[in-house]
């Protein structure tokens, strides 16, 4: 008898640290189908507790600042009616505090571990069973609620319903909740609970970041080694389970999926390998789609192994998607681009995905093919079958195509002359940019270009009446070639645009104003900004119904330059649009000409807790070592340092006289009779003013951005 060697188990690479003393994912995948899978943990993140935050939590506990809903409201003290936990690390931080409190108060081993510090009327809200299990191990009297929610959106909805009902009606005000979290976190819970539209149902939330998270230096090499070793020993396929956005770039790079030119996932490489990607939660799934144009095979809507193994691919596509057409064992094709070319509709409604019926769900096991040949044969069959359609379907398709064609022709016929002119101008790839061989840029200018100022009204406010009605402000920078001058026409899309988000509603006006801002998009196209930034949207909430986010409003266009003056870097600008500044520009700190000092943040150094981003910039380590030299802040010395998403920098106001200092010339340029930055910016502004006058005046901003003035508010000058 010939003995056949047993097939190796299918590796499930879990990109997380194994939990102790028990890990649910290890237990689940070790037991599933009698050990068909081999769970392998590949730690991605390292966590460091913040001593100051830990001290604050301990003080709140020891001084009894967590109050029962049946106690009278305090006066003038920082106190809370409950806590929110959405991560295991936050639970670990709180557990560490409780152990310290017990030890210091001689309560180790007591049936009442912390005495009267926490009462049975202080709810602990958690996002999943793992956080609930960790808190229950503390043997506290507090109720642990919300573990079935599975994500931040669902937990926020649960808290709104429960806490408002939990709080006695006799109390006219509610105590706030304390959200113990990491420095990188989503803000969906605080935003939802603190929405002004909730009225009396609104719940105040204080966030306390208690730990830092960053990618382990050893992750890339560890993951690559494990993945390669599995392939060499002949495993039939591999699963990779991603728990957070951190480390995704390193993972794709190690798998060989990244395109070196655009940083997107190469779908043809992915489909050719026997590897499958699953994500825990929609946040990580959306990150993969947004940053890498990659859609995972499975998305678990809840953070537990059972949900991962039994739920469908939770995507926002309908039943016509490849997930529903191809059946088990096929993959979704990666999105070809993040910048759709279809014409933007005036309103975009974002609706929550409707879960499929249990009987229609595919398990994680059902999505896995027996071998690569079977998967490719199945895909070929599906493709061949799709070419054979009933006659009535073909007729319907032809009719639909004709209707769309007629509608398009009608829309084109009704298009305003300015729109047609814009289309013709776009066909000229150079547009308004003309090369000037004799032009020599001042040596202390890092970059010059076109600058746009935008605001967006708060949810539900279409026409703001003052600054308070604004959600936030933005800058869009469009760098120009060093030898460029402006002629007639629209500004062409050089696909190097930056979107700068300003969390404050106005710009810094004086040296006292120091605003942290960040790069929301870098090296992006105008089409991307049009589809994913300029336009408004609608979305549905369980508590407030349909809510509308208005489109952006333009409040200025001009020219800018980054300049170096001694040991500082400045962003100086001159305004072209609007032709006459009004109250809006004055209130927002936008002047006819102005400047700011710019200081770039080292992502490896801690910053203000209230200015942390979910993920830092992907600076090359060589750049961090060479440019920062361990310093927390540096003046940018190259414009490329700002070409990284989530790069953070300070804008420091320079007042009305700052522009002159920011645009001074340097001695070596004077020797060669080179223009000063002030002269270069003034010349560029004059060219822009002539260009704007020859186009459509203040409405030229819509031409430059490739959007219709019919769909967006005019340049705002008065409230």
Tab-separated table of C-alpha atoms in Angstrom, residues 415-643:
chain	number	residue	atom	x	y	z
A	415	UNK	CA	-24.653	73.088	-21.671
A	416	UNK	CA	-23.780	76.733	-21.083
A	417	UNK	CA	-21.211	78.330	-23.416
A	418	UNK	CA	-18.755	78.704	-20.554
A	419	UNK	CA	-18.848	74.948	-19.974
A	420	UNK	CA	-18.071	74.289	-23.651
A	421	UNK	CA	-15.202	76.721	-23.521
A	422	UNK	CA	-13.921	74.932	-20.466
A	423	UNK	CA	-14.067	71.576	-22.263
A	424	UNK	CA	-12.104	72.966	-25.206
A	425	UNK	CA	-9.558	74.507	-22.878
A	426	UNK	CA	-9.100	71.185	-21.115
A	427	UNK	CA	-8.130	69.535	-24.370
A	428	UNK	CA	-5.038	71.722	-24.396
A	429	UNK	CA	-2.897	69.883	-21.869
A	430	UNK	CA	-0.708	72.938	-21.279
A	431	UNK	CA	-3.655	75.266	-20.648
A	432	UNK	CA	-2.554	78.541	-19.096
A	433	UNK	CA	0.980	77.349	-18.337
A	434	UNK	CA	3.685	78.741	-20.595
A	435	UNK	CA	7.387	78.015	-20.302
A	436	UNK	CA	9.736	80.926	-19.868
A	437	UNK	CA	13.322	79.774	-20.513
A	438	UNK	CA	14.771	83.076	-19.315
A	439	UNK	CA	12.960	82.866	-15.973
A	440	UNK	CA	15.216	82.076	-13.024
A	441	UNK	CA	13.470	81.345	-9.740
A	442	UNK	CA	14.899	83.054	-6.634
A	443	UNK	CA	17.090	80.554	-4.781
A	444	UNK	CA	15.090	80.856	-1.557
A	445	UNK	CA	11.776	79.835	-3.189
A	446	UNK	CA	11.069	76.150	-2.662
A	447	UNK	CA	7.884	76.088	-4.731
A	448	UNK	CA	5.390	78.385	-6.400
A	449	UNK	CA	1.850	77.741	-7.589
A	450	UNK	CA	-1.872	78.461	-7.375
A	451	UNK	CA	-3.636	78.469	-4.015
A	452	UNK	CA	-7.362	78.038	-3.308
A	453	UNK	CA	-9.202	78.759	-0.050
A	454	UNK	CA	-12.314	76.726	0.780
A	455	UNK	CA	-14.795	76.339	3.605
A	456	UNK	CA	-17.493	73.767	4.227
A	457	UNK	CA	-20.653	74.464	6.207
A	458	UNK	CA	-21.689	72.286	9.111
A	459	UNK	CA	-24.014	69.385	8.480
A	460	UNK	CA	-27.411	70.666	7.366
A	461	UNK	CA	-26.269	74.292	6.892
A	462	UNK	CA	-26.326	75.253	3.207
A	463	UNK	CA	-25.840	79.007	3.661
A	464	UNK	CA	-23.623	79.898	6.647
A	465	UNK	CA	-24.355	83.246	8.290
A	466	UNK	CA	-21.086	83.488	10.266
A	467	UNK	CA	-17.930	81.560	11.099
A	468	UNK	CA	-19.763	79.461	13.681
A	469	UNK	CA	-21.788	77.863	10.881
A	470	UNK	CA	-18.644	76.440	9.293
A	471	UNK	CA	-17.379	72.904	9.770
A	472	UNK	CA	-13.759	73.719	8.873
A	473	UNK	CA	-11.564	75.375	6.264
A	474	UNK	CA	-9.164	73.993	3.645
A	475	UNK	CA	-6.351	74.980	1.318
A	476	UNK	CA	-5.639	73.430	-2.068
A	477	UNK	CA	-2.121	73.966	-3.417
A	478	UNK	CA	-1.384	73.456	-7.147
A	479	UNK	CA	2.398	73.607	-7.665
A	480	UNK	CA	3.661	75.011	-10.976
A	481	UNK	CA	6.949	74.284	-12.778
A	482	UNK	CA	9.795	76.574	-11.735
A	483	UNK	CA	10.052	78.081	-15.245
A	484	UNK	CA	6.293	78.572	-15.676
A	485	UNK	CA	4.446	81.777	-16.341
A	486	UNK	CA	0.678	82.130	-16.771
A	487	UNK	CA	-1.064	82.916	-20.038
A	488	UNK	CA	-4.728	82.678	-21.015
A	489	UNK	CA	-6.842	79.608	-20.310
A	490	UNK	CA	-7.529	77.339	-17.363
A	491	UNK	CA	-4.892	75.871	-15.078
A	492	UNK	CA	-4.162	72.332	-16.350
A	493	UNK	CA	-4.265	69.380	-13.988
A	494	UNK	CA	-0.642	68.395	-13.361
A	495	UNK	CA	-1.854	65.707	-10.920
A	496	UNK	CA	0.323	67.076	-8.141
A	497	UNK	CA	-2.321	68.823	-6.040
A	498	UNK	CA	-2.330	68.919	-2.229
A	499	UNK	CA	-5.397	69.199	-0.024
A	500	UNK	CA	-4.570	70.802	3.341
A	501	UNK	CA	-7.155	70.410	6.108
A	502	UNK	CA	-7.378	73.154	8.735
A	503	UNK	CA	-9.226	71.816	11.808
A	504	UNK	CA	-9.828	75.406	12.894
A	505	UNK	CA	-12.468	77.379	11.040
A	506	UNK	CA	-10.206	80.367	10.355
A	507	UNK	CA	-6.569	80.861	9.432
A	508	UNK	CA	-3.999	82.019	12.011
A	509	UNK	CA	-3.986	85.821	12.074
A	510	UNK	CA	-1.099	86.695	14.401
A	511	UNK	CA	1.942	85.168	16.105
A	512	UNK	CA	-0.347	84.066	18.934
A	513	UNK	CA	-2.226	81.760	16.546
A	514	UNK	CA	-0.466	78.410	16.004
A	515	UNK	CA	-2.739	75.970	14.197
A	516	UNK	CA	-1.846	72.351	13.515
A	517	UNK	CA	-2.912	71.372	9.978
A	518	UNK	CA	-2.365	68.233	7.955
A	519	UNK	CA	-2.076	66.992	4.382
A	520	UNK	CA	-5.334	65.169	3.632
A	521	UNK	CA	-4.419	64.382	0.008
A	522	UNK	CA	-1.104	64.612	-1.834
A	523	UNK	CA	-0.092	64.255	-5.486
A	524	UNK	CA	-3.757	63.899	-6.360
A	525	UNK	CA	-5.843	64.877	-9.381
A	526	UNK	CA	-8.589	67.428	-9.765
A	527	UNK	CA	-10.942	64.584	-10.675
A	528	UNK	CA	-10.210	62.987	-7.300
A	529	UNK	CA	-10.875	66.255	-5.476
A	530	UNK	CA	-14.059	66.764	-7.488
A	531	UNK	CA	-15.387	63.302	-6.638
A	532	UNK	CA	-14.137	62.971	-3.068
A	533	UNK	CA	-13.835	66.485	-1.656
A	534	UNK	CA	-15.620	69.319	-3.466
A	535	UNK	CA	-19.112	67.820	-3.625
A	536	UNK	CA	-21.605	67.403	-0.821
A	537	UNK	CA	-23.165	64.162	0.328
A	538	UNK	CA	-26.100	62.698	2.180
A	539	UNK	CA	-26.039	59.905	4.685
A	540	UNK	CA	-28.595	58.245	6.906
A	541	UNK	CA	-28.426	57.956	10.692
A	542	UNK	CA	-30.643	55.979	12.998
A	543	UNK	CA	-31.193	58.890	15.356
A	544	UNK	CA	-31.371	61.968	13.121
A	545	UNK	CA	-32.553	60.531	9.810
A	546	UNK	CA	-31.008	61.739	6.547
A	547	UNK	CA	-28.260	64.322	7.080
A	548	UNK	CA	-26.744	66.512	4.361
A	549	UNK	CA	-23.149	67.666	4.176
A	550	UNK	CA	-23.000	70.725	1.888
A	551	UNK	CA	-20.458	71.094	-0.928
A	552	UNK	CA	-17.405	73.259	-0.392
A	553	UNK	CA	-17.597	77.000	-0.875
A	554	UNK	CA	-14.742	78.878	-2.531
A	555	UNK	CA	-13.634	81.960	-0.612
A	556	UNK	CA	-10.469	82.815	-2.519
A	557	UNK	CA	-7.928	81.997	-5.230
A	558	UNK	CA	-4.450	83.387	-5.709
A	559	UNK	CA	-0.778	82.554	-6.082
A	560	UNK	CA	1.671	81.321	-3.443
A	561	UNK	CA	5.282	80.447	-2.776
A	562	UNK	CA	7.150	78.555	-0.061
A	563	UNK	CA	10.177	80.653	0.872
A	564	UNK	CA	13.189	80.190	3.140
A	565	UNK	CA	14.299	83.097	5.305
A	566	UNK	CA	17.206	82.208	7.541
A	567	UNK	CA	16.154	79.355	9.839
A	568	UNK	CA	12.437	79.539	9.001
A	569	UNK	CA	10.174	78.546	6.110
A	570	UNK	CA	7.170	80.644	5.095
A	571	UNK	CA	4.024	80.167	3.015
A	572	UNK	CA	3.353	83.531	1.330
A	573	UNK	CA	0.400	84.297	-0.942
A	574	UNK	CA	-1.320	87.056	-2.927
A	575	UNK	CA	-5.045	86.904	-3.670
A	576	UNK	CA	-6.533	87.262	-7.175
A	577	UNK	CA	-10.128	86.178	-6.467
A	578	UNK	CA	-12.390	87.699	-5.212
A	579	UNK	CA	-11.825	91.035	-6.897
A	580	UNK	CA	-13.074	92.731	-3.713
A	581	UNK	CA	-12.560	91.172	-0.288
A	582	UNK	CA	-15.489	91.156	2.119
A	583	UNK	CA	-16.488	90.242	5.662
A	584	UNK	CA	-16.002	86.540	4.943
A	585	UNK	CA	-12.324	86.952	4.058
A	586	UNK	CA	-11.769	89.263	7.025
A	587	UNK	CA	-13.380	86.837	9.479
A	588	UNK	CA	-11.414	83.899	8.075
A	589	UNK	CA	-8.079	85.735	8.196
A	590	UNK	CA	-7.643	85.834	4.395
A	591	UNK	CA	-5.887	89.004	3.209
A	592	UNK	CA	-4.985	90.500	-0.149
A	593	UNK	CA	-1.499	89.267	0.679
A	594	UNK	CA	-0.433	87.269	3.700
A	595	UNK	CA	2.002	84.712	5.047
A	596	UNK	CA	2.537	82.034	7.684
A	597	UNK	CA	5.570	80.413	9.248
A	598	UNK	CA	5.548	76.674	8.483
A	599	UNK	CA	7.015	74.023	10.799
A	600	UNK	CA	6.901	70.297	9.936
A	601	UNK	CA	6.285	67.698	12.689
A	602	UNK	CA	8.451	64.617	13.251
A	603	UNK	CA	5.969	61.683	13.246
A	604	UNK	CA	8.188	59.750	15.657
A	605	UNK	CA	7.870	62.401	18.352
A	606	UNK	CA	4.705	62.762	20.452
A	607	UNK	CA	2.460	65.712	19.764
A	608	UNK	CA	-0.651	67.306	21.273
A	609	UNK	CA	-3.174	64.626	22.256
A	610	UNK	CA	-6.009	66.559	20.622
A	611	UNK	CA	-4.151	66.777	17.288
A	612	UNK	CA	-3.385	63.129	16.659
A	613	UNK	CA	-4.301	61.403	13.401
A	614	UNK	CA	-5.427	57.757	13.080
A	615	UNK	CA	-2.285	57.108	11.046
A	616	UNK	CA	0.901	59.082	10.587
A	617	UNK	CA	2.637	59.994	7.320
A	618	UNK	CA	4.574	57.292	5.522
A	619	UNK	CA	7.868	59.195	5.667
A	620	UNK	CA	10.835	57.105	4.539
A	621	UNK	CA	13.029	56.290	7.544
A	622	UNK	CA	16.005	57.770	5.699
A	623	UNK	CA	14.163	61.073	5.433
A	624	UNK	CA	13.286	61.052	9.148
A	625	UNK	CA	16.871	60.332	10.159
A	626	UNK	CA	18.485	62.745	7.703
A	627	UNK	CA	16.079	65.703	7.878
A	628	UNK	CA	14.882	65.700	11.489
A	629	UNK	CA	18.007	64.460	13.329
A	630	UNK	CA	15.776	63.612	16.298
A	631	UNK	CA	14.164	67.069	16.416
A	632	UNK	CA	10.428	67.321	16.991
A	633	UNK	CA	9.919	70.164	14.458
A	634	UNK	CA	11.841	71.425	11.438
A	635	UNK	CA	11.274	74.120	8.801
A	636	UNK	CA	10.580	72.313	5.501
A	637	UNK	CA	13.693	72.494	3.323
A	638	UNK	CA	12.142	70.757	0.299
A	639	UNK	CA	8.587	71.007	-0.995
A	640	UNK	CA	8.485	67.195	-1.375
A	641	UNK	CA	8.442	66.894	2.426
A	642	UNK	CA	4.787	67.976	2.253
A	643	UNK	CA	3.874	65.379	-0.372
